[in-house]
């Protein structure tokens, strides 16, 4: 153990010893390996504005064989389920017999000597009880150990977190198939899996039982039917309940709910009397993908604030056109908004790996931790190989919740089948998998990445007025500055030119950094305080494996307007009447490989736009006739019919570059 890790372990141990923490909530390509989906968790810790360290702590125990499928936190313990027989404490050479289930101290890593329920088969799902004194255990097994004796259990039981003994008051009777996921809502336990009956009553793939007694609960009695792949078994492999207990998302191998099309993904409204099917359908997962998989959906997780949920998939490469357009559901991580509705809900963003599986996602306020056996991110253009824009992220990645692009965080891990489960806490991120090397170090099947030594993420701020607007007039090279409150325009004055503006085609500012695009096909970043320029840095992260030709040669030289808003670069191009956009992550410098566009709308002609910025929910833009205008800014474009002229044609506002000053964010 390094000195740094020894100190970290000591600090964590000291912090957790003083207070028990309540849980917050080998083949590299997508080959048809039969593995289980991972287990859902209570809402992750928000970890607002932070990302965990990429160097794992040294205290976690080792799982010596098999694989980890599920993890959860209860008080100061991490409970781990899967398919294995032996574990070891860190630094020890002594094996501890633990069949498919064990627990360890979240601060010290020491394996519990008393918690050993010893289920006879694989543990796929774990869920803490409401009182934090016990854990619900689901999987594929027929018996477990309680008070030193074998007891009969049918794929689900509840165990005391200290002793490991089965809690006899909780009796679910017979489930005629495996339990793949669990979720607690009040005194109701949701069960999903590959069963058709619970306690002799028909409940295919999804059911509710009383969380205290285990008796079948009539609250849920919807009928799930159909399959994605002919000849397979209807099932629900993953469920996730929103933090306010109002909505449940279910994914798996099914086609309808109560006869209504909901292919592989369904959303339920959890009302006071019964669960009902929500008006929420996406066709993204009606993609064929590989026929090797009965379902290619692998995990789902809600954001800590419950405003969106993230879905991950396997399925092999979905093709160039569909992946570039974000319409393929294969081997992708996608964000869906809670407030959406209707029969054609589309994802906010799609993050493609290029044909590699993501098995598990864990969502914090700003990060989607994505684990699997992926090799790349931002790779929609090619299957089983890196293409333009691809960045290397072996086995685990941290994606922005805002645009799906990867952060610079890149610990790497031995791929194997992949990461099966992750748990984000106030202290960091626990990761469970089937391999032994994480960040170049030995961490057999379990790793912990601390938050305290991780980095702060750049603040995300919207543009606001009044402010200082900088611009370079069309065909000119002098940077001008003027104050602007959204309606009143003051006289302009010359601003320092730095290295010159004669070849710039567009510019924007984010957190004190000035981004400038040039006719020579480059985008650069430098600090700018309104007077002094820092040294330029070329933005080329997405060029390191394969040169991002579509961006550098297909877009940049033709840019006539460039601006930024909430994780996206927007631009207009010479000869086009559309507004284009690419995602852009300022923390990592990754430019999104997918390019989207929208048509002009009444009142806003993108073909004549010459300079723009977004502030206070409004798009301010200059036109080639010299006018300055304002329109309401929508999700990814101007709202039709909202345009207002601020300065008339002939006012000289046409610009080769225009940006609203934004100073560095204060810590």
XYZ file of C-alpha atoms in Angstrom:
667
model
C 0.000 0.000 0.000
C 1.356 3.430 -0.920
C 1.743 6.160 1.691
C -1.025 8.098 -0.010
C -3.414 5.144 0.206
C -2.450 4.363 3.779
C -3.250 7.955 4.755
C -6.519 7.838 2.844
C -7.548 4.598 4.542
C -6.771 6.130 7.939
C -8.770 9.255 7.177
C -11.753 7.274 5.933
C -11.618 4.949 8.891
C -11.495 7.839 11.360
C -14.372 9.642 9.675
C -16.645 6.622 9.551
C -15.801 5.381 13.012
C -17.389 8.481 14.527
C -20.712 8.197 12.704
C -22.622 5.453 10.938
C -23.461 6.631 7.460
C -26.903 6.003 6.048
C -26.797 4.735 2.486
C -27.382 7.310 -0.178
C -29.037 6.587 -2.105
C -12.402 -11.006 -21.481
C -14.097 -10.503 -24.643
C -13.890 -6.830 -25.500
C -16.763 -6.782 -27.971
C -20.460 -7.454 -27.432
C -20.323 -11.223 -27.807
C -23.363 -13.269 -26.774
C -22.120 -14.017 -23.261
C -24.948 -15.046 -20.967
C -24.588 -12.828 -17.925
C -26.993 -11.271 -15.492
C -28.031 -7.667 -15.412
C -26.843 -5.773 -12.373
C -28.904 -4.805 -9.360
C -30.641 -1.495 -8.836
C -29.723 0.704 -5.894
C -31.301 3.382 -3.749
C -30.605 6.865 -5.148
C -26.890 7.547 -5.346
C -25.222 10.241 -3.293
C -25.437 13.523 -5.206
C -21.664 14.233 -5.089
C -22.537 17.659 -6.520
C -19.796 19.255 -8.591
C -17.332 16.453 -7.844
C -15.879 13.373 -9.474
C -14.213 10.528 -7.601
C -10.476 9.874 -7.658
C -9.181 7.601 -10.413
C -6.794 5.884 -7.956
C -8.546 3.175 -5.912
C -8.046 2.975 -2.154
C -6.060 0.020 -0.889
C -8.344 -1.297 1.858
C -11.068 -3.117 -0.068
C -11.304 -6.904 0.270
C -10.619 -9.320 -2.575
C -13.125 -11.723 -4.118
C -10.912 -14.622 -5.092
C -13.080 -16.340 -7.698
C -16.253 -15.891 -9.723
C -17.846 -12.489 -10.140
C -19.668 -9.740 -8.281
C -23.199 -9.040 -9.557
C -24.692 -6.753 -6.914
C -23.696 -4.349 -4.148
C -25.505 -2.143 -1.678
C -24.702 -0.114 1.412
C -26.322 -0.455 4.827
C -24.944 1.765 7.561
C -21.201 1.196 7.725
C -21.325 -2.025 5.716
C -21.107 -2.784 2.013
C -23.002 -5.964 1.134
C -21.780 -7.847 -1.933
C -23.616 -10.543 -3.867
C -22.665 -12.646 -6.866
C -21.249 -16.023 -7.741
C -18.115 -16.820 -5.720
C -16.837 -18.987 -2.876
C -13.843 -17.215 -1.265
C -12.869 -13.699 -0.156
C -9.825 -12.163 1.556
C -9.138 -9.083 3.586
C -6.704 -6.640 1.991
C -3.104 -7.532 2.832
C -4.044 -11.046 3.925
C -3.216 -14.388 2.320
C -5.969 -16.211 4.188
C -9.114 -17.174 2.312
C -12.457 -16.683 4.068
C -15.248 -19.011 2.889
C -18.168 -16.920 1.688
C -20.600 -18.439 -0.758
C -22.217 -15.866 -3.088
C -22.705 -13.229 -0.378
C -20.623 -11.297 2.163
C -20.326 -7.902 3.823
C -17.390 -5.665 4.668
C -16.802 -2.439 6.566
C -17.045 0.548 4.229
C -14.180 2.352 5.972
C -11.711 -0.410 6.786
C -12.583 -3.084 4.242
C -12.637 -5.804 6.883
C -14.927 -8.698 6.037
C -17.745 -9.221 8.524
C -17.124 -12.337 10.608
C -20.816 -12.818 11.440
C -22.680 -12.059 8.218
C -22.550 -15.309 6.212
C -26.003 -16.331 4.908
C -24.344 -18.666 2.370
C -27.131 -18.890 -0.273
C -26.739 -21.932 -2.502
C -26.922 -20.019 -5.801
C -26.132 -16.724 -7.444
C -27.171 -13.486 -5.729
C -28.348 -10.988 -8.342
C -30.090 -8.367 -6.211
C -29.712 -6.656 -2.842
C -31.952 -4.054 -1.233
C -31.579 -2.437 2.223
C -34.556 -2.581 4.556
C -36.196 0.660 5.615
C -34.859 0.362 9.167
C -31.297 -0.309 7.946
C -31.125 -3.409 10.111
C -31.519 -6.043 7.414
C -31.136 -6.694 3.707
C -33.404 -8.297 1.120
C -31.528 -10.851 -0.990
C -32.726 -12.015 -4.398
C -31.275 -14.425 -6.910
C -31.359 -18.033 -8.007
C -31.087 -20.279 -4.953
C -33.125 -22.701 -2.873
C -31.589 -22.462 0.587
C -29.408 -20.330 2.856
C -27.735 -20.633 6.249
C -29.402 -19.196 9.335
C -28.183 -19.703 12.914
C -25.856 -22.422 11.662
C -28.524 -24.463 9.888
C -29.743 -24.644 6.305
C -33.170 -23.117 5.719
C -35.311 -23.361 2.625
C -35.740 -20.114 0.671
C -37.131 -19.734 -2.837
C -34.968 -17.150 -4.609
C -35.696 -14.410 -2.062
C -35.209 -13.901 1.671
C -34.417 -11.224 4.241
C -31.365 -11.408 6.512
C -30.256 -9.565 9.616
C -27.312 -7.361 8.650
C -25.296 -8.229 11.772
C -25.878 -11.942 12.235
C -26.801 -12.929 8.692
C -29.722 -14.941 10.048
C -32.899 -15.148 8.018
C -35.719 -12.996 9.385
C -38.573 -15.536 9.673
C -41.362 -12.930 9.716
C -40.622 -12.275 6.024
C -41.954 -15.236 4.020
C -42.513 -14.930 0.277
C -43.373 -18.561 -0.332
C -42.453 -19.950 -3.732
C -41.210 -17.880 -6.644
C -40.972 -20.178 -9.656
C -38.047 -18.338 -11.234
C -35.024 -16.265 -10.387
C -35.206 -12.791 -8.840
C -33.080 -10.301 -10.785
C -33.839 -7.012 -9.057
C -35.452 -5.503 -5.969
C -36.681 -2.033 -5.029
C -38.277 -0.806 -1.816
C -41.063 1.774 -1.748
C -42.533 2.428 1.675
C -43.590 -0.937 3.065
C -43.830 -2.431 -0.413
C -41.046 -4.505 -1.948
C -40.925 -4.694 -5.740
C -39.557 -7.918 -7.210
C -38.521 -8.422 -10.818
C -37.065 -11.397 -12.609
C -37.758 -14.539 -14.597
C -40.757 -15.899 -12.721
C -44.382 -16.344 -13.726
C -46.001 -16.942 -10.318
C -45.563 -15.650 -6.789
C -47.140 -17.697 -3.994
C -49.166 -19.531 -6.618
C -50.640 -16.333 -8.107
C -49.854 -15.271 -11.673
C -47.375 -12.372 -11.641
C -45.139 -12.624 -14.664
C -41.744 -10.879 -14.318
C -42.835 -8.179 -11.849
C -44.655 -8.258 -8.519
C -45.060 -6.495 -5.176
C -45.007 -8.042 -1.724
C -45.410 -6.666 1.764
C -41.948 -5.616 2.905
C -42.583 -6.837 6.472
C -44.382 -10.133 5.920
C -43.572 -11.058 2.338
C -47.266 -11.600 1.559
C -48.300 -10.898 -2.029
C -49.412 -7.280 -2.414
C -52.276 -6.595 -4.876
C -50.991 -3.047 -5.537
C -49.351 -4.185 -8.768
C -51.301 -6.520 -11.052
C -50.401 -5.323 -14.554
C -49.786 -7.978 -17.210
C -46.366 -7.964 -18.864
C -46.183 -10.062 -22.010
C -44.271 -10.726 -25.198
C -40.553 -10.863 -25.851
C -37.876 -9.032 -27.757
C -36.387 -12.183 -29.233
C -38.588 -15.016 -30.413
C -38.295 -18.195 -28.390
C -37.037 -16.476 -25.228
C -38.646 -15.948 -21.828
C -40.543 -12.816 -20.797
C -38.714 -11.116 -17.946
C -37.897 -7.862 -16.191
C -34.205 -7.679 -15.347
C -33.958 -4.202 -13.861
C -36.223 -1.753 -12.052
C -35.597 1.708 -10.645
C -37.935 3.851 -8.550
C -37.674 7.641 -8.602
C -36.468 9.255 -5.359
C -39.980 10.550 -4.617
C -41.483 7.039 -5.029
C -43.775 8.311 -7.791
C -42.457 6.475 -10.858
C -40.893 3.123 -11.640
C -38.909 2.270 -14.755
C -38.719 -1.402 -15.756
C -36.451 -2.844 -18.443
C -36.105 -6.347 -19.791
C -37.377 -8.886 -22.275
C -41.000 -7.888 -22.883
C -43.132 -6.222 -25.517
C -46.386 -5.067 -23.910
C -47.907 -4.008 -20.609
C -51.639 -4.686 -20.404
C -51.557 -5.138 -24.178
C -50.028 -1.697 -24.813
C -46.706 -1.563 -26.685
C -43.787 -0.890 -24.369
C -40.891 -2.727 -25.986
C -38.155 -3.527 -23.428
C -38.840 -0.370 -21.359
C -41.945 0.647 -19.433
C -42.676 3.462 -17.001
C -45.271 3.005 -14.251
C -46.991 5.726 -12.254
C -47.091 4.729 -8.586
C -50.358 6.265 -7.452
C -51.916 5.861 -4.005
C -54.157 2.923 -4.921
C -52.453 1.041 -7.726
C -49.575 1.142 -10.175
C -50.666 2.258 -13.644
C -48.949 2.416 -17.010
C -47.580 5.893 -17.702
C -47.994 7.721 -20.988
C -44.338 7.181 -21.752
C -43.102 5.169 -24.722
C -39.788 5.285 -26.525
C -39.080 3.490 -29.790
C -35.316 3.608 -29.228
C -35.300 0.042 -27.943
C -37.334 -1.306 -30.821
C -34.009 -1.476 -32.680
C -33.184 -5.020 -33.719
C -29.574 -5.119 -32.442
C -27.913 -8.527 -32.220
C -30.167 -11.581 -32.184
C -27.824 -13.150 -29.613
C -29.498 -11.298 -26.770
C -32.971 -11.968 -25.392
C -32.934 -8.356 -24.211
C -30.152 -5.877 -24.776
C -31.141 -3.478 -21.992
C -28.785 -3.875 -19.036
C -29.329 -1.200 -16.369
C -31.407 1.818 -15.385
C -30.800 4.423 -12.699
C -32.484 7.679 -11.640
C -30.682 10.936 -11.036
C -30.513 11.937 -7.351
C -33.082 14.713 -7.927
C -35.420 12.441 -9.903
C -35.598 14.676 -12.994
C -34.174 12.086 -15.400
C -33.093 8.475 -15.660
C -30.228 6.770 -17.491
C -30.450 3.489 -19.418
C -27.556 1.331 -20.636
C -27.499 -1.445 -23.211
C -25.550 -4.179 -24.935
C -26.514 -5.476 -28.387
C -23.491 -4.943 -30.701
C -22.983 -2.040 -33.098
C -26.222 -0.544 -34.354
C -24.963 0.851 -37.661
C -23.461 4.152 -38.773
C -26.574 6.091 -39.771
C -28.647 5.168 -36.714
C -25.798 5.695 -34.244
C -24.845 9.076 -35.689
C -28.503 10.120 -35.533
C -28.980 8.770 -31.990
C -31.781 6.440 -33.082
C -30.063 3.096 -32.389
C -30.650 1.481 -29.013
C -27.629 -0.819 -29.352
C -24.547 -0.490 -27.121
C -25.470 2.957 -25.894
C -26.016 4.918 -22.691
C -28.986 7.281 -22.979
C -30.648 9.952 -20.849
C -34.453 10.278 -20.626
C -36.331 13.135 -19.003
C -38.959 12.370 -16.386
C -41.202 15.159 -17.667
C -41.442 13.734 -21.185
C -44.592 11.930 -22.345
C -46.296 10.479 -25.375
C -45.740 7.658 -27.836
C -42.399 8.826 -29.239
C -40.203 9.939 -26.331
C -36.631 10.511 -27.490
C -33.500 10.576 -25.344
C -31.850 13.869 -24.420
C -28.506 12.402 -25.488
C -27.015 9.108 -26.600
C -23.446 7.977 -25.839
C -22.180 5.168 -28.085
C -19.178 2.929 -27.437
C -18.796 1.511 -30.932
C -20.197 -1.955 -30.240
C -19.097 -2.621 -26.645
C -21.400 -3.339 -23.723
C -22.182 -1.090 -20.769
C -23.559 -3.312 -18.021
C -23.986 -0.827 -15.194
C -24.680 2.869 -14.654
C -24.586 4.882 -11.425
C -25.841 8.457 -11.589
C -24.772 11.399 -9.427
C -25.667 15.051 -9.990
C -23.012 15.649 -12.631
C -21.617 12.226 -13.512
C -22.893 9.019 -15.062
C -20.417 6.321 -14.075
C -20.653 3.737 -16.859
C -19.111 0.301 -16.355
C -18.876 -2.622 -18.736
C -16.308 -3.978 -21.147
C -16.285 -0.906 -23.365
C -13.048 0.273 -24.937
C -14.103 3.728 -26.136
C -16.595 6.531 -25.640
C -17.851 9.117 -28.154
C -17.568 6.422 -30.807
C -20.786 6.264 -32.859
C -19.099 5.943 -36.245
C -17.754 2.402 -36.308
C -18.339 -1.014 -34.777
C -15.625 -2.912 -32.922
C -12.985 -0.287 -33.725
C -12.235 3.313 -32.887
C -13.452 5.936 -35.344
C -13.440 9.724 -35.491
C -13.915 11.308 -32.074
C -13.323 8.108 -30.089
C -11.495 8.404 -26.765
C -10.075 5.457 -24.841
C -11.993 4.506 -21.687
C -11.270 0.814 -20.964
C -13.899 -0.847 -18.811
C -15.257 2.207 -17.000
C -16.001 5.829 -17.834
C -17.427 8.973 -16.285
C -19.914 10.711 -18.568
C -21.377 14.154 -18.154
C -25.033 14.033 -17.142
C -25.518 17.146 -19.282
C -24.380 15.886 -22.675
C -23.156 12.279 -22.348
C -19.559 13.089 -23.263
C -16.736 11.543 -21.230
C -14.830 13.518 -18.641
C -11.042 13.204 -18.612
C -11.355 10.671 -15.720
C -9.862 7.417 -16.990
C -8.611 4.897 -14.394
C -8.858 1.917 -16.826
C -9.504 -1.656 -15.771
C -9.111 -5.169 -17.132
C -12.225 -5.671 -19.225
C -13.527 -9.200 -18.632
C -17.282 -9.385 -19.055
C -17.430 -6.106 -17.190
C -18.537 -4.013 -14.249
C -21.768 -5.441 -12.856
C -22.695 -2.929 -10.169
C -21.613 0.364 -8.608
C -22.625 2.247 -5.480
C -22.016 6.002 -5.102
C -21.837 7.207 -1.497
C -20.869 10.442 0.198
C -17.359 9.003 0.490
C -16.875 7.751 -3.060
C -17.721 5.003 -5.524
C -17.677 1.236 -4.918
C -17.280 -0.850 -8.076
C -17.990 -4.577 -8.459
C -16.896 -6.662 -11.450
C -15.426 -9.975 -12.585
C -11.793 -8.902 -13.027
C -8.800 -8.236 -10.790
C -6.898 -5.219 -12.156
C -8.150 -1.658 -11.682
C -5.985 1.380 -12.502
C -3.034 -0.952 -12.983
C -3.333 -2.355 -9.461
C -4.712 -5.570 -7.991
C -8.251 -5.066 -6.698
C -9.979 -8.410 -7.140
C -13.614 -7.844 -8.146
C -14.113 -4.899 -5.731
C -12.633 -1.390 -5.836
C -13.329 1.860 -4.042
C -12.628 5.281 -5.551
C -12.625 8.041 -2.906
C -14.421 11.339 -3.410
C -12.294 13.401 -1.032
C -9.237 13.224 -3.278
C -11.176 13.481 -6.537
C -11.448 16.620 -8.615
C -13.970 19.415 -8.683
C -15.799 19.691 -11.964
C -16.079 23.015 -13.791
C -19.103 25.052 -12.735
C -21.959 25.106 -15.220
C -23.348 28.612 -15.562
C -25.816 30.121 -17.973
C -25.094 33.437 -19.655
C -26.697 36.445 -17.960
C -27.255 40.123 -18.749
C -26.317 42.883 -18.254
C -22.826 42.079 -19.425
C -20.029 42.859 -21.797
C -20.445 41.773 -25.407
C -17.325 41.323 -27.519
C -17.426 41.067 -31.286
C -15.382 41.352 -34.440
C -17.246 42.877 -37.363
C -17.598 40.831 -40.540
C -14.415 41.045 -42.643
C -12.661 43.035 -39.873
C -9.935 42.089 -37.369
C -10.415 44.474 -34.429
C -12.069 43.104 -31.278
C -14.756 45.495 -30.014
C -16.395 45.687 -26.595
C -19.702 47.223 -25.474
C -22.012 46.941 -22.491
C -25.414 45.419 -23.116
C -28.474 44.817 -20.915
C -30.617 43.023 -23.472
C -32.180 46.127 -24.977
C -29.995 49.219 -24.525
C -26.796 49.251 -26.572
C -23.867 51.440 -25.579
C -21.151 52.677 -27.913
C -18.392 50.178 -28.646
C -14.694 50.593 -27.941
C -11.610 48.730 -29.031
C -10.565 45.779 -26.860
C -7.110 44.195 -26.741
C -6.582 42.015 -29.805
C -4.130 39.523 -28.352
C -2.702 37.442 -31.177
C -5.282 38.796 -33.618
C -8.784 38.087 -34.863
C -8.330 38.237 -38.624
C -8.866 34.516 -39.258
C -11.363 33.738 -36.490
C -14.700 32.254 -37.630
C -16.407 32.123 -34.215
C -15.883 32.403 -30.447
C -17.540 31.835 -27.070
C -16.594 32.016 -23.385
C -17.100 29.513 -20.555
C -15.867 30.109 -16.988
C -13.155 32.589 -17.891
C -11.907 30.608 -20.883
C -12.174 31.967 -24.406
C -12.737 29.421 -27.165
C -11.928 30.542 -30.707
C -12.425 28.676 -33.978
C -10.224 29.559 -36.928
C -10.304 29.227 -40.669
C -7.342 26.847 -40.390
C -9.744 24.224 -38.946
C -8.709 24.466 -35.291
C -10.466 25.291 -32.025
C -8.364 26.764 -29.228
C -8.852 27.609 -25.553
C -7.126 30.335 -23.548
C -7.926 32.305 -20.441
C -9.258 35.836 -20.966
C -10.105 38.439 -18.309
C -11.249 41.135 -20.718
C -7.743 42.493 -21.126
C -5.116 39.763 -20.886
C -4.989 36.543 -22.904
C -3.474 33.312 -21.626
C -1.447 30.892 -23.719
C -3.522 29.087 -26.367
C -4.251 25.367 -26.058
C -5.490 23.430 -29.083
C -8.672 21.429 -28.465
C -7.792 18.024 -29.891
C -8.751 15.382 -27.305
C -11.102 13.676 -29.762
C -8.313 13.536 -32.384
C -5.882 11.439 -30.368
C -6.941 8.045 -31.775
C -8.576 8.990 -35.082
C -8.515 12.522 -36.452
C -11.973 14.098 -36.154
C -12.177 15.020 -39.822
C -15.949 15.642 -39.865
C -15.468 18.443 -37.354
C -12.200 19.978 -38.476
C -12.763 19.826 -42.227
C -16.497 19.436 -42.564
C -17.607 22.098 -40.083
C -15.005 24.553 -38.781
C -13.925 26.184 -42.081
C -17.576 26.876 -42.979
C -18.692 28.324 -39.620
C -20.508 31.667 -39.857
C -21.773 31.768 -36.232
C -20.566 29.914 -33.155
C -21.968 29.925 -29.602
C -22.264 27.652 -26.565
C -25.051 26.741 -24.172
C -25.215 24.104 -21.418
C -22.837 21.532 -22.829
C -23.412 22.115 -26.536
C -21.683 24.079 -29.273
C -24.104 25.597 -31.790
C -23.050 26.884 -35.181
C -24.314 27.981 -38.562
C -22.510 27.129 -41.785
C -21.975 28.901 -45.052
C -24.554 27.816 -47.614
C -26.955 26.241 -45.105
C -30.161 27.528 -43.532
C -29.919 25.181 -40.523
C -28.576 25.464 -36.980
C -26.085 22.707 -36.197
C -24.908 21.457 -32.817
C -22.287 19.176 -31.337
C -21.893 18.327 -27.674
C -18.761 19.756 -26.099
C -17.275 18.925 -22.699
C -15.084 21.773 -21.493
C -13.534 19.661 -18.704
C -12.077 17.059 -21.077
C -11.998 19.002 -24.333
C -13.985 16.282 -26.104
C -16.015 17.436 -29.111
C -19.031 15.227 -29.757
C -18.836 13.135 -32.916
C -22.592 13.187 -33.456
C -23.836 16.287 -35.274
C -27.478 17.337 -35.149
C -29.330 20.187 -36.822
C -32.671 22.009 -36.900
C -34.344 24.089 -39.588
C -34.838 27.826 -39.502
C -38.098 28.948 -37.912
C -40.336 31.940 -38.648
C -38.472 35.039 -37.516
C -35.048 33.388 -37.288
C -33.170 32.560 -40.498
C -30.037 30.649 -39.586
C -28.619 31.085 -43.072
C -28.174 34.831 -42.511
C -27.090 34.653 -38.864
C -23.711 36.286 -38.239
C -22.873 36.075 -34.535
C -24.949 34.989 -31.521
C -24.994 34.146 -27.812
C -27.544 32.844 -25.281
C -28.351 34.726 -22.075
C -31.249 34.500 -19.618
C -33.105 32.055 -21.854
C -32.913 34.327 -24.892
C -30.964 33.984 -28.122
C -29.342 37.250 -29.178
C -28.198 37.179 -32.780
C -26.907 39.422 -35.512
C -27.889 39.072 -39.146
C -25.986 39.696 -42.334
C -28.075 42.860 -42.843
C -26.449 44.341 -39.730
C -29.453 44.030 -37.422
C -29.401 42.749 -33.821
C -32.302 40.547 -32.759
C -33.648 38.529 -29.848
C -35.732 35.317 -29.793
C -36.797 32.908 -27.075
C -34.274 30.071 -26.816
C -35.817 26.594 -26.786
C -34.256 23.224 -26.108
C -31.899 23.319 -29.086
C -33.023 26.259 -31.175
C -35.014 29.475 -31.391
C -38.760 29.325 -30.734
C -40.793 30.200 -33.828
C -42.516 33.567 -33.877
C -40.668 35.045 -30.867
C -38.107 37.167 -32.709
C -37.803 40.864 -31.844
C -35.520 43.449 -33.491
C -33.273 45.310 -31.048
C -31.223 47.267 -33.601
C -32.441 47.647 -37.215
C -30.721 46.566 -40.415
C -27.757 48.731 -41.280
C -26.709 48.993 -37.604
C -23.437 47.219 -38.238
C -23.952 44.200 -35.953
C -22.952 41.547 -38.502
C -19.996 39.751 -36.907
C -17.371 37.165 -37.719
C -17.287 36.407 -33.979
C -19.528 37.486 -31.097
C -19.439 36.371 -27.467
C -20.755 37.359 -24.053
C -17.987 37.746 -21.485
C -18.067 35.181 -18.686
C -15.430 35.393 -15.990
C -13.896 32.471 -14.158
C -16.259 30.747 -11.705
C -15.509 31.464 -8.069
C -14.902 28.426 -5.816
